[in-house]
Short mmCIF file of C-alpha atoms and ligand atoms in Angstrom, two decimals:
data_model
loop_
_atom_site.label_atom_id
_atom_site.label_comp_id
_atom_site.label_asym_id
_atom_site.label_seq_id
_atom_site.Cartn_x
_atom_site.Cartn_y
_atom_site.Cartn_z
CA MET S 242 17.55 23.32 -6.50
CA TRP S 243 18.47 19.87 -4.97
CA ARG S 244 15.85 18.21 -7.01
CA GLU S 245 17.14 19.49 -10.37
CA LEU S 246 20.89 18.39 -9.65
CA TRP S 247 19.04 14.76 -8.78
CA THR S 248 17.69 14.87 -12.61
CA LEU S 249 20.92 15.95 -13.70
CA ALA S 250 22.74 13.10 -12.52
CA ALA S 251 19.85 10.33 -13.04
CA ARG S 252 20.16 11.79 -16.48
CA ALA S 253 23.66 11.24 -16.84
CA ALA S 254 23.17 7.87 -15.48
CA ARG S 255 20.54 7.02 -18.12
CA GLY S 256 22.77 7.91 -20.98
CA SER S 257 25.43 5.91 -19.73
CA CYS S 258 23.39 2.79 -19.96
CA ARG S 259 23.00 3.59 -23.50
CA LEU S 260 26.63 3.74 -23.98
CA CYS S 261 26.46 0.36 -21.62
CA THR S 262 29.77 -0.94 -21.71
CA ARG S 263 31.33 -3.96 -19.54
CA GLN S 264 32.60 -3.37 -15.99
CA SER S 265 36.51 -3.08 -17.09
CA SER S 266 37.74 -4.17 -13.29
CA GLY S 267 38.57 -7.82 -13.54
CA ALA S 268 37.95 -8.41 -9.66
CA PRO S 269 35.16 -10.21 -8.92
CA ALA S 270 32.02 -8.02 -7.27
CA PHE S 271 30.28 -8.18 -4.48
CA GLY S 272 26.41 -8.30 -4.69
CA SER S 273 24.85 -8.02 -7.85
CA GLY S 274 22.43 -5.66 -9.79
CA ALA S 275 22.37 -2.35 -10.25
CA THR S 276 24.63 -0.08 -8.20
CA ILE S 277 23.19 2.90 -6.53
CA PHE S 278 24.40 6.12 -5.77
CA ALA S 279 22.99 9.05 -3.50
CA LEU S 280 23.87 11.87 -1.29
CA SER S 281 23.71 10.59 1.88
CA SER S 282 23.85 14.03 4.41
CA GLY S 283 21.47 16.05 4.91
CA GLN S 284 20.47 18.64 1.53
CA GLY S 285 21.81 22.02 1.88
CA ARG S 286 25.41 23.87 2.20
CA CYS S 287 27.07 22.53 4.59
CA GLY S 288 30.75 21.84 5.35
CA ILE S 289 31.06 18.13 4.28
CA ALA S 290 28.73 16.13 2.48
CA VAL S 291 28.70 12.09 1.84
CA ILE S 292 27.88 10.68 -1.17
CA ARG S 293 28.01 7.15 -1.44
CA THR S 294 27.21 3.95 -3.38
CA SER S 295 26.12 0.00 -3.59
CA GLY S 296 26.53 -2.46 -5.66
CA PRO S 297 29.18 -4.16 -7.72
CA ALA S 298 30.29 -1.76 -9.74
CA SER S 299 31.28 0.74 -6.93
CA ARG S 300 34.57 -0.65 -7.10
CA HIS S 301 34.62 0.98 -10.72
CA ALA S 302 32.88 4.08 -10.02
CA LEU S 303 35.90 4.70 -7.26
CA ARG S 304 38.58 4.06 -9.53
CA SER S 305 36.82 5.85 -12.30
CA LEU S 306 36.87 9.24 -10.04
CA THR S 307 39.95 8.66 -8.86
CA ALA S 308 42.13 7.87 -11.55
CA PRO S 309 45.39 7.15 -11.91
CA ARG S 310 45.31 5.93 -8.13
CA ASP S 311 45.11 2.56 -7.11
CA LEU S 312 41.78 1.40 -4.67
CA PRO S 313 42.52 3.09 -0.81
CA GLN S 314 43.14 0.40 1.74
CA ALA S 315 39.45 -1.11 3.17
CA ARG S 316 37.79 0.41 5.76
CA SER S 317 40.13 3.76 6.05
CA ALA S 318 39.76 7.23 5.32
CA SER S 319 42.06 8.40 2.06
CA LEU S 320 42.34 11.59 0.42
CA ARG S 321 42.18 11.27 -3.19
CA LEU S 322 41.57 14.38 -6.02
CA LEU S 323 38.00 13.39 -7.49
CA SER S 324 37.83 14.30 -11.06
CA ASP S 325 35.34 13.64 -13.80
CA PRO S 326 36.15 10.59 -15.38
CA HIS S 327 34.85 11.74 -18.93
CA THR S 328 36.60 15.47 -19.17
CA GLY S 329 38.89 14.86 -16.42
CA GLU S 330 38.02 18.07 -15.27
CA PRO S 331 39.02 18.17 -11.73
CA LEU S 332 36.00 18.12 -8.89
CA ASP S 333 37.27 17.89 -5.36
CA ARG S 334 40.22 17.20 -3.18
CA ALA S 335 38.29 14.70 -1.04
CA LEU S 336 38.43 11.83 1.70
CA VAL S 337 37.26 8.66 0.05
CA LEU S 338 36.43 5.10 2.06
CA TRP S 339 35.73 1.85 -0.10
CA PHE S 340 34.02 -0.77 1.85
CA PRO S 341 34.34 -3.87 0.18
CA GLY S 342 30.99 -6.38 0.70
CA PRO S 343 30.19 -8.16 2.71
CA GLN S 344 31.92 -6.01 5.65
CA SER S 345 29.87 -2.98 4.77
CA PHE S 346 26.27 -1.07 5.84
CA THR S 347 24.52 -2.87 2.55
CA GLY S 348 26.25 -6.22 2.45
CA GLU S 349 27.45 -4.65 -0.85
CA ASP S 350 30.83 -3.17 -2.06
CA CYS S 351 30.15 0.48 -0.82
CA VAL S 352 32.24 3.62 -1.61
CA GLU S 353 31.86 6.71 0.29
CA PHE S 354 33.09 10.34 -1.18
CA HIS S 355 33.37 12.92 2.06
CA VAL S 356 33.51 16.03 -0.13
CA HIS S 357 33.21 19.71 0.30
CA GLY S 358 29.41 20.49 0.91
CA GLY S 359 29.38 23.37 -1.86
CA PRO S 360 26.26 22.62 -4.11
CA ALA S 361 28.55 22.69 -7.55
CA VAL S 362 30.48 19.94 -6.18
CA VAL S 363 27.97 17.78 -5.03
CA SER S 364 26.26 17.78 -8.45
CA GLY S 365 29.48 17.78 -10.38
CA VAL S 366 30.61 14.37 -8.20
CA LEU S 367 26.69 12.96 -8.64
CA GLN S 368 26.99 13.92 -12.44
CA ALA S 369 30.10 12.10 -12.67
CA LEU S 370 28.92 8.67 -10.73
CA GLY S 371 25.89 9.15 -13.10
CA SER S 372 28.01 8.62 -15.95
CA VAL S 373 29.69 5.79 -14.85
CA PRO S 374 28.32 2.83 -16.51
CA GLY S 375 26.20 0.36 -14.36
CA LEU S 376 25.41 3.18 -11.77
CA ARG S 377 22.07 5.18 -11.27
CA PRO S 378 20.77 7.06 -8.49
CA ALA S 379 19.36 5.38 -5.00
CA GLU S 380 15.62 5.29 -4.50
CA ALA S 381 14.27 6.40 -1.20
CA GLY S 382 15.63 4.02 1.55
CA GLU S 383 17.36 1.29 -0.96
CA PHE S 384 20.39 1.19 0.68
CA THR S 385 18.45 0.34 4.06
CA ARG S 386 16.88 -2.12 1.84
CA ARG S 387 19.60 -3.69 0.74
CA ALA S 388 21.07 -4.40 3.71
CA PHE S 389 17.76 -6.15 4.93
CA ALA S 390 17.87 -8.06 1.92
CA HIS S 391 21.57 -9.23 2.90
CA GLY S 392 20.52 -9.86 6.22
CA LYS S 393 22.64 -7.06 7.75
CA LEU S 394 19.48 -5.80 9.62
CA SER S 395 16.00 -7.16 10.66
CA LEU S 396 12.63 -5.88 9.92
CA THR S 397 12.53 -4.44 13.68
CA GLU S 398 16.14 -3.47 13.32
CA VAL S 399 14.95 -0.85 10.08
CA GLU S 400 12.22 0.45 12.11
CA GLY S 401 14.96 1.05 14.95
CA LEU S 402 17.29 3.16 12.25
CA ALA S 403 13.95 5.03 10.47
CA ASP S 404 12.99 5.80 13.95
CA LEU S 405 17.05 7.24 14.91
CA ILE S 406 17.36 8.99 11.97
CA HIS S 407 13.37 10.83 12.69
CA ALA S 408 14.17 10.66 16.93
CA GLU S 409 13.71 14.31 18.46
CA THR S 410 14.11 13.74 21.65
CA GLU S 411 16.38 12.11 24.18
CA ALA S 412 14.22 9.11 24.82
CA GLN S 413 13.36 8.53 21.66
CA ARG S 414 16.81 7.95 20.64
CA ARG S 415 17.45 5.86 23.34
CA GLN S 416 14.26 3.54 22.29
CA ALA S 417 15.46 3.81 18.71
CA LEU S 418 19.14 2.58 19.43
CA ARG S 419 17.67 -0.35 21.39
CA GLN S 420 15.55 -1.53 18.55
CA LEU S 421 18.22 -0.80 15.95
CA ASP S 422 20.52 -2.89 18.07
CA GLY S 423 17.81 -5.41 17.97
CA GLU S 424 16.44 -6.40 21.34
CA LEU S 425 12.80 -6.69 19.93
CA GLY S 426 13.67 -8.98 17.43
CA GLN S 427 15.86 -11.36 19.83
CA LEU S 428 12.87 -11.34 22.01
CA CYS S 429 10.84 -12.64 19.33
CA HIS S 430 13.28 -15.24 17.75
CA SER S 431 12.73 -16.47 21.24
CA TRP S 432 9.32 -17.07 21.46
CA ALA S 433 9.48 -18.30 17.78
CA GLU S 434 11.87 -20.92 18.82
CA THR S 435 10.07 -22.00 21.92
CA LEU S 436 6.90 -22.55 19.63
CA THR S 437 9.23 -24.69 17.06
CA LYS S 438 10.00 -26.65 19.98
CA ALA S 439 6.46 -27.31 21.07
CA LEU S 440 5.43 -27.66 17.42
CA ALA S 441 7.89 -30.35 17.34
CA HIS S 442 6.61 -32.07 20.39
CA VAL S 443 2.79 -31.95 18.99
CA GLU S 444 4.03 -33.47 15.71
CA ALA S 445 6.31 -35.98 17.07
CA TYR S 446 3.01 -37.02 19.08
CA ILE S 447 1.09 -37.15 15.88
CA ASP S 448 3.79 -39.35 14.33
CA PHE S 449 4.38 -41.55 16.56
CA GLY S 450 1.61 -41.26 19.80
CA GLU S 451 1.36 -44.90 19.79
CA ASP S 452 4.68 -45.83 20.08
CA ASP S 453 6.40 -46.75 23.57
CA ASN S 454 9.36 -45.24 22.54
CA LEU S 455 8.12 -41.51 22.51
CA GLU S 456 9.11 -40.22 25.93
CA GLU S 457 6.25 -39.65 28.36
CA GLY S 458 4.38 -36.14 28.82
CA VAL S 459 5.44 -34.91 25.14
CA LEU S 460 2.36 -33.21 25.09
CA GLU S 461 2.15 -31.62 28.66
CA GLN S 462 5.61 -30.02 27.79
CA ALA S 463 4.34 -28.40 24.64
CA ASP S 464 1.28 -27.07 27.15
CA SER S 465 3.40 -25.77 29.61
CA GLN S 466 5.54 -23.84 26.86
CA VAL S 467 2.48 -22.46 24.79
CA GLN S 468 1.56 -21.31 28.37
CA GLY S 469 4.71 -19.57 29.26
CA LEU S 470 4.56 -17.75 25.61
CA VAL S 471 0.71 -16.65 26.21
CA VAL S 472 2.05 -15.18 29.64
CA ALA S 473 5.21 -13.22 28.52
CA LEU S 474 3.02 -12.29 25.12
CA ASP S 475 0.19 -10.83 27.50
CA ALA S 476 2.42 -8.86 29.45
CA HIS S 477 4.08 -7.47 26.59
CA LEU S 478 0.32 -6.10 24.80
CA ARG S 479 -0.50 -5.03 27.99
CA ASP S 480 2.24 -2.80 28.43
CA ALA S 481 -0.61 -0.08 27.38
CA ARG S 482 0.69 1.01 23.86
CA ARG S 483 3.78 3.00 25.98
CA GLY S 484 6.06 1.95 23.08
CA GLN S 485 3.57 3.41 20.58
CA ARG S 486 3.39 6.50 22.61
CA LEU S 487 6.97 6.93 22.87
CA ARG S 488 7.37 7.01 19.43
CA SER S 489 5.05 9.46 18.37
CA GLY S 490 4.20 11.34 21.58
CA ALA S 491 2.30 11.17 24.59
CA HIS S 492 -0.72 13.10 24.97
CA VAL S 493 -0.56 16.11 27.52
CA VAL S 494 -3.36 18.11 27.95
CA VAL S 495 -3.32 21.39 30.24
CA THR S 496 -6.87 22.24 31.63
CA GLY S 497 -8.09 24.30 34.56
CA PRO S 498 -10.82 27.16 35.27
CA PRO S 499 -10.57 30.17 33.27
CA ASN S 500 -7.51 32.76 33.66
CA ALA S 501 -5.22 29.98 35.70
CA GLY S 502 -2.62 30.65 33.45
CA LYS S 503 -2.93 27.66 31.06
CA SER S 504 -1.98 29.18 28.23
CA SER S 505 1.32 30.46 29.97
CA LEU S 506 2.13 27.09 30.78
CA VAL S 507 1.79 25.78 27.02
CA ASN S 508 4.30 28.67 25.96
CA LEU S 509 6.59 27.96 28.88
CA LEU S 510 7.19 24.30 28.56
CA SER S 511 7.11 24.51 24.67
CA GLN S 512 9.32 27.35 25.19
CA LYS S 513 7.57 29.38 22.34
CA PRO S 514 4.45 32.13 21.99
CA VAL S 515 1.63 29.35 20.72
CA SER S 516 -0.99 30.50 22.92
CA ILE S 517 -2.20 33.86 23.48
CA VAL S 518 -2.31 35.16 26.53
CA SER S 519 -4.35 38.29 27.79
CA PRO S 520 -6.16 39.40 31.59
CA GLU S 521 -9.93 38.44 29.77
CA PRO S 522 -10.76 34.93 31.00
CA GLY S 523 -12.35 32.51 27.95
CA THR S 524 -9.22 34.24 26.14
CA THR S 525 -8.61 30.49 24.41
CA ARG S 526 -11.57 28.60 23.01
CA ASP S 527 -10.11 26.35 20.64
CA VAL S 528 -7.57 23.25 21.39
CA LEU S 529 -4.32 24.07 20.56
CA GLU S 530 -2.02 21.39 19.93
CA ILE S 531 2.11 21.58 19.72
CA PRO S 532 4.35 18.93 20.07
CA VAL S 533 7.08 18.95 22.07
CA ASP S 534 10.28 17.67 24.06
CA LEU S 535 8.61 17.20 27.95
CA ALA S 536 11.77 16.61 30.24
CA GLY S 537 13.50 14.11 27.42
CA PHE S 538 10.05 12.78 26.48
CA PRO S 539 7.99 13.45 23.00
CA ALA S 540 4.31 14.91 23.63
CA LEU S 541 1.81 16.60 22.18
CA LEU S 542 0.73 19.15 24.53
CA SER S 543 -2.84 20.40 24.33
CA ASP S 544 -4.01 24.04 25.34
CA THR S 545 -7.52 24.24 26.20
CA ALA S 546 -10.31 26.41 27.01
CA GLY S 547 -10.97 27.11 30.51
CA LEU S 548 -13.71 24.95 32.26
CA ARG S 549 -16.68 26.90 32.80
CA GLU S 550 -20.70 27.08 32.67
CA GLY S 551 -22.99 29.80 31.55
CA VAL S 552 -21.13 31.20 28.75
CA GLY S 553 -21.73 31.90 24.83
CA PRO S 554 -22.24 29.41 22.72
CA VAL S 555 -18.78 29.36 21.33
CA GLU S 556 -16.87 29.37 24.24
CA GLN S 557 -19.41 26.47 25.27
CA GLU S 558 -18.47 24.69 22.27
CA GLY S 559 -14.66 25.10 23.20
CA VAL S 560 -15.60 23.63 26.76
CA ARG S 561 -17.19 20.68 24.82
CA ARG S 562 -13.88 20.12 23.23
CA ALA S 563 -11.85 20.77 26.23
CA ARG S 564 -13.84 17.72 27.96
CA GLU S 565 -13.66 15.45 24.91
CA ARG S 566 -9.71 15.94 24.72
CA LEU S 567 -9.53 15.35 28.55
CA GLU S 568 -10.90 11.69 27.93
CA GLN S 569 -8.25 11.12 25.70
CA ALA S 570 -5.29 12.65 27.71
CA ASP S 571 -2.26 10.32 28.57
CA LEU S 572 -1.43 12.70 31.42
CA ILE S 573 -3.57 16.01 32.27
CA LEU S 574 -2.03 18.96 33.77
CA ALA S 575 -4.46 20.44 36.15
CA VAL S 576 -3.85 24.24 36.38
CA LEU S 577 -5.07 26.26 39.20
CA ASP S 578 -4.26 30.28 40.63
CA ALA S 579 -2.63 29.71 43.82
CA SER S 580 -3.70 33.24 44.47
CA ASP S 581 -7.10 32.05 43.83
CA LEU S 582 -8.22 28.72 45.58
CA ALA S 583 -11.03 30.25 47.21
CA SER S 584 -12.90 31.11 44.30
CA PRO S 585 -16.24 29.40 42.65
CA SER S 586 -14.30 28.55 39.59
CA SER S 587 -11.48 26.76 41.51
CA CYS S 588 -13.22 25.07 44.05
CA SER S 589 -16.19 23.57 41.09
CA PHE S 590 -13.07 22.55 39.45
CA LEU S 591 -11.17 20.74 42.47
CA ASP S 592 -14.69 19.04 43.37
CA THR S 593 -15.46 18.07 40.13
CA VAL S 594 -12.63 17.87 37.55
CA VAL S 595 -9.72 16.47 39.61
CA ALA S 596 -11.87 14.72 41.85
CA LEU S 597 -13.33 12.94 39.01
CA LEU S 598 -10.44 12.27 37.15
CA GLY S 599 -8.44 11.23 40.21
CA ALA S 600 -10.85 8.46 40.71
CA GLN S 601 -10.81 7.41 37.37
CA SER S 602 -7.12 6.94 37.67
CA GLN S 603 -6.19 9.15 35.09
CA ARG S 604 -2.42 10.65 35.23
CA LEU S 605 -2.97 14.06 36.68
CA LEU S 606 -0.35 16.69 38.12
CA LEU S 607 -2.01 19.35 39.59
CA VAL S 608 -0.05 22.78 39.36
CA LEU S 609 -0.81 25.54 41.77
CA ASN S 610 0.45 28.65 39.15
CA LYS S 611 1.27 32.44 40.29
CA SER S 612 3.05 31.54 43.37
CA ASP S 613 4.18 34.93 43.12
CA LEU S 614 1.03 36.39 43.51
CA LEU S 615 1.46 34.39 46.95
CA PRO S 616 2.11 36.45 50.88
CA SER S 617 5.65 35.08 51.58
CA ALA S 618 3.76 32.79 54.23
CA GLY S 619 2.74 30.52 51.59
CA LEU S 620 -0.56 29.46 50.63
CA GLY S 621 -2.88 30.49 53.55
CA PRO S 622 -5.79 28.25 54.90
CA GLY S 623 -8.30 27.07 52.04
CA PRO S 624 -9.42 24.19 51.12
CA ASP S 625 -7.88 20.37 51.47
CA LEU S 626 -5.90 20.15 48.70
CA PRO S 627 -4.79 17.02 46.45
CA PRO S 628 -1.09 16.88 46.17
CA HIS S 629 0.10 19.35 43.94
CA LEU S 630 3.05 21.49 42.86
CA LEU S 631 3.23 25.11 43.31
CA LEU S 632 4.61 27.06 39.60
CA SER S 633 4.83 30.44 38.84
CA CYS S 634 5.09 30.94 34.95
CA LEU S 635 6.07 34.53 35.66
CA THR S 636 9.16 34.20 37.29
CA ARG S 637 9.47 30.39 36.38
CA GLU S 638 10.32 29.32 39.64
CA GLY S 639 9.03 26.16 40.37
CA LEU S 640 9.94 25.41 36.51
CA ASP S 641 12.60 22.52 37.54
CA GLY S 642 10.23 20.74 40.15
CA LEU S 643 7.50 20.61 37.61
CA LEU S 644 9.75 19.14 34.73
CA GLU S 645 11.26 16.73 37.18
CA ALA S 646 7.65 15.36 37.84
CA LEU S 647 6.95 15.18 34.09
CA LYS S 648 9.71 13.05 33.60
CA LYS S 649 8.55 11.11 36.36
CA GLU S 650 4.89 10.77 35.19
CA LEU S 651 6.26 10.46 31.32
CA ALA S 652 8.15 7.59 31.99
CA VAL S 653 5.44 5.85 33.43
CA VAL S 654 3.41 6.67 30.15
CA CYS S 655 5.69 6.05 27.62
CA GLY S 656 7.92 3.46 29.42
CA ASP S 657 11.14 3.96 30.30
CA PRO S 658 13.66 3.13 27.30
CA SER S 659 16.68 2.77 29.45
CA THR S 660 15.26 -0.01 31.28
CA GLY S 661 12.47 -2.70 31.10
CA PRO S 662 11.74 -4.91 28.15
CA PRO S 663 12.11 -3.67 24.61
CA LEU S 664 8.79 -1.93 23.86
CA LEU S 665 6.38 -2.40 21.03
CA THR S 666 6.72 1.08 19.42
CA ARG S 667 4.60 0.08 16.02
CA ALA S 668 0.73 -1.08 15.53
CA ARG S 669 2.21 -3.72 13.22
CA HIS S 670 4.24 -5.27 16.58
CA ARG S 671 1.35 -4.76 18.19
CA HIS S 672 -0.67 -6.60 15.28
CA HIS S 673 1.67 -9.44 15.35
CA LEU S 674 1.61 -10.36 18.54
CA GLN S 675 -1.96 -10.28 19.14
CA GLY S 676 -2.35 -12.58 16.12
CA CYS S 677 -0.21 -15.03 17.61
CA LEU S 678 -1.48 -14.95 20.98
CA ASP S 679 -5.22 -15.74 19.04
CA ALA S 680 -3.46 -18.35 17.46
CA LEU S 681 -1.83 -19.78 20.65
CA GLY S 682 -5.84 -19.41 22.03
CA HIS S 683 -7.00 -21.68 19.36
CA TYR S 684 -4.21 -24.30 20.54
CA LYS S 685 -5.63 -24.31 23.72
CA GLN S 686 -9.07 -24.59 23.04
CA THR S 687 -8.86 -27.81 20.13
CA ARG S 688 -8.74 -31.12 20.76
CA ASP S 689 -7.81 -32.23 17.06
CA LEU S 690 -3.83 -32.70 17.63
CA ALA S 691 -3.94 -31.93 13.47
CA LEU S 692 -5.42 -28.49 14.04
CA ALA S 693 -3.26 -27.56 17.17
CA ALA S 694 -0.06 -28.16 14.87
CA GLU S 695 -1.26 -25.60 12.63
CA ALA S 696 -2.65 -23.32 15.02
CA LEU S 697 1.61 -23.53 16.48
CA ARG S 698 2.59 -22.76 12.84
CA ILE S 699 -0.08 -19.80 12.44
CA ALA S 700 1.15 -18.43 15.58
CA ARG S 701 5.18 -18.83 14.84
CA ARG S 702 4.53 -17.21 11.66
CA HIS S 703 3.31 -13.83 12.64
CA LEU S 704 6.59 -13.84 14.92
CA THR S 705 8.54 -14.58 11.72
CA HIS S 706 6.39 -11.50 9.92
CA LEU S 707 7.38 -9.06 12.84
CA THR S 708 11.41 -9.32 12.60
CA GLY S 709 10.83 -9.56 8.51
CA GLY S 710 11.06 -13.09 7.71
CA GLY S 711 8.80 -13.89 4.99
CA GLY S 712 7.25 -10.67 5.04
CA THR S 713 5.29 -9.16 2.12
CA GLU S 714 6.38 -6.60 -0.28
CA GLU S 715 3.33 -4.06 0.90
CA VAL S 716 4.88 -4.23 4.59
CA LEU S 717 8.57 -3.77 3.48
CA ASP S 718 6.97 -0.62 0.85
CA ILE S 719 5.23 0.74 3.75
CA ILE S 720 8.28 0.60 6.03
CA PHE S 721 11.10 2.06 3.86
CA ARG S 722 8.96 4.74 2.55
CA ASP S 723 9.82 6.16 6.09
CA PHE S 724 13.65 6.78 4.50
CA CYS S 725 14.61 9.31 2.89
CA VAL S 726 17.24 9.02 -0.20
CA GLY S 727 20.33 8.03 0.76
CA LYS S 728 19.65 5.94 3.72
N1 LIG P 1008 1.08 36.78 38.32
C1 LIG P 1008 1.55 36.06 37.43
N2 LIG P 1008 0.50 36.27 36.37
C2 LIG P 1008 0.51 35.14 35.25
C3 LIG P 1008 1.10 33.88 35.75
N3 LIG P 1008 0.68 33.03 34.94
C4 LIG P 1008 -0.18 33.72 33.82
N4 LIG P 1008 -0.85 35.31 34.83
C5 LIG P 1008 -1.48 36.04 33.89
O1 LIG P 1008 -2.60 35.27 34.07
C6 LIG P 1008 -3.64 36.00 33.59
C7 LIG P 1008 -4.51 35.11 32.39
O2 LIG P 1008 -3.27 34.10 31.58
P1 LIG P 1008 -3.68 33.17 30.63
O3 LIG P 1008 -2.40 32.26 30.45
O4 LIG P 1008 -3.88 33.72 29.39
O5 LIG P 1008 -4.77 31.88 31.67
P2 LIG P 1008 -5.30 31.17 30.46
O6 LIG P 1008 -5.62 29.56 31.58
O7 LIG P 1008 -4.95 30.17 29.56
O8 LIG P 1008 -6.85 31.47 30.19
P3 LIG P 1008 -8.21 31.19 29.32
O9 LIG P 1008 -7.58 30.61 28.29
O10 LIG P 1008 -9.07 32.62 28.87
O11 LIG P 1008 -9.00 30.25 30.48
C8 LIG P 1008 -2.57 36.83 32.16
O12 LIG P 1008 -2.68 37.82 32.38
C9 LIG P 1008 -1.37 36.19 32.31
O13 LIG P 1008 -0.28 37.35 32.50
C10 LIG P 1008 1.86 34.09 36.70
O14 LIG P 1008 2.50 32.72 37.32
N5 LIG P 1008 1.99 34.73 37.84
K1 LIG P 1009 -6.92 34.44 29.70
MG1 LIG P 1010 -5.88 30.07 27.51
#
């Protein structure tokens, strides 16, 4: 239905182009080009829906729908009767907000209509806007794109905004807000400034190297600036993709011998019956993945087949897949049956998998499940155990402790968005930082000053591209594709 509304509005907008009358308001408008409009709040029946416009005809659109009233005071809400500009038919009693540019989200003249969220009201207002000359429906991400074009947001801030809209966990929200605040962009700007200084020194030496007036040691200064930058960039790139994990989820893999309660744990953590649980060993055979919010961090939780040898070909394939998945894990949840620690399958799991993964320093939490089956004295004498947590999937005892431990581990794996330097959340960020670092490598190697200067320019260009300066259209298209219509 929403698509139909949209087509109607688009048609109304196209119709108005044929009639094309000039803007009647004599006041100078801020911004240029077409004026766009869209439903900016979520789709579907709701209490209040927000429709907004951006562009020079916003003022005219507001006047047309609220005639004969004056423009409301800038940036404060006013109650107005909206009616169709052609038929005069009342559409809704709504709050309207008038944001004259450049003090608006896009930097252009903008209007927000906060209307009642019924489909008929929304479609009526969209159609009315479509019939105002100079207005057309917005494309996906077009409001944000205009904000970027008018210097209201840098590219990393745009990405932060997209992430904020899509954020599903607390940690993602914090990270997105920091990026929206421009922290990563500011860091890149300060790095680019360092490079500009170094470049100025090298160029001065090229131009006036023979000149006695040139202060001593200009080249050495440039070298030490570059060296400092290399160290900083290196540290950022070595953050081991934490920011990307925070954006797209850490891989958390549940493993253990058959029947330890792996699937029970996956169901408990995801709060959904995603995996089949049964008393029969070998129930899970394929890798089962589910995105979850683990203690505020985004994770992709994988349930896997119980590890054992000498079973049928199907289960063996499951075991092979489980091992493969373990290699890609950011964090492993190793599960054992606490009441069955002396069994051959538990011992073999502890001796091989847990010991091996520990030696490879992969992050691992050992969970002893079914604690409800233990005698009241707790774990009896048994094998020497590495640090572990006791849990009962059945009674949920120990769940809080496990979530607390998961939170600590995931803060290491994903980076803690409340502290520390801004994280690189996208492959694009890494690409440009690596490009910058490579160019600085060339700078250090070459003995030719002209080539050294060029290397500094290339390095600086990578940093500028990262924040969207001189960005190519394709990059912009990819980034703005993440947005929905109305944003
Ligand atoms: N008493 C008790 N039983 C549990 C607990 N957790 C799981 N179980 C039972 O243990 C059995 C095996 O549980 P699953 O979750 O299927 O174990 P699994 O490790 O996924 O098993 P496979 O997929 O076959 O390797 C089921 O009968 C569960 O009900 C627990 O905390 N306490
Ligand atoms: K089972
Ligand atoms: Mg299972």
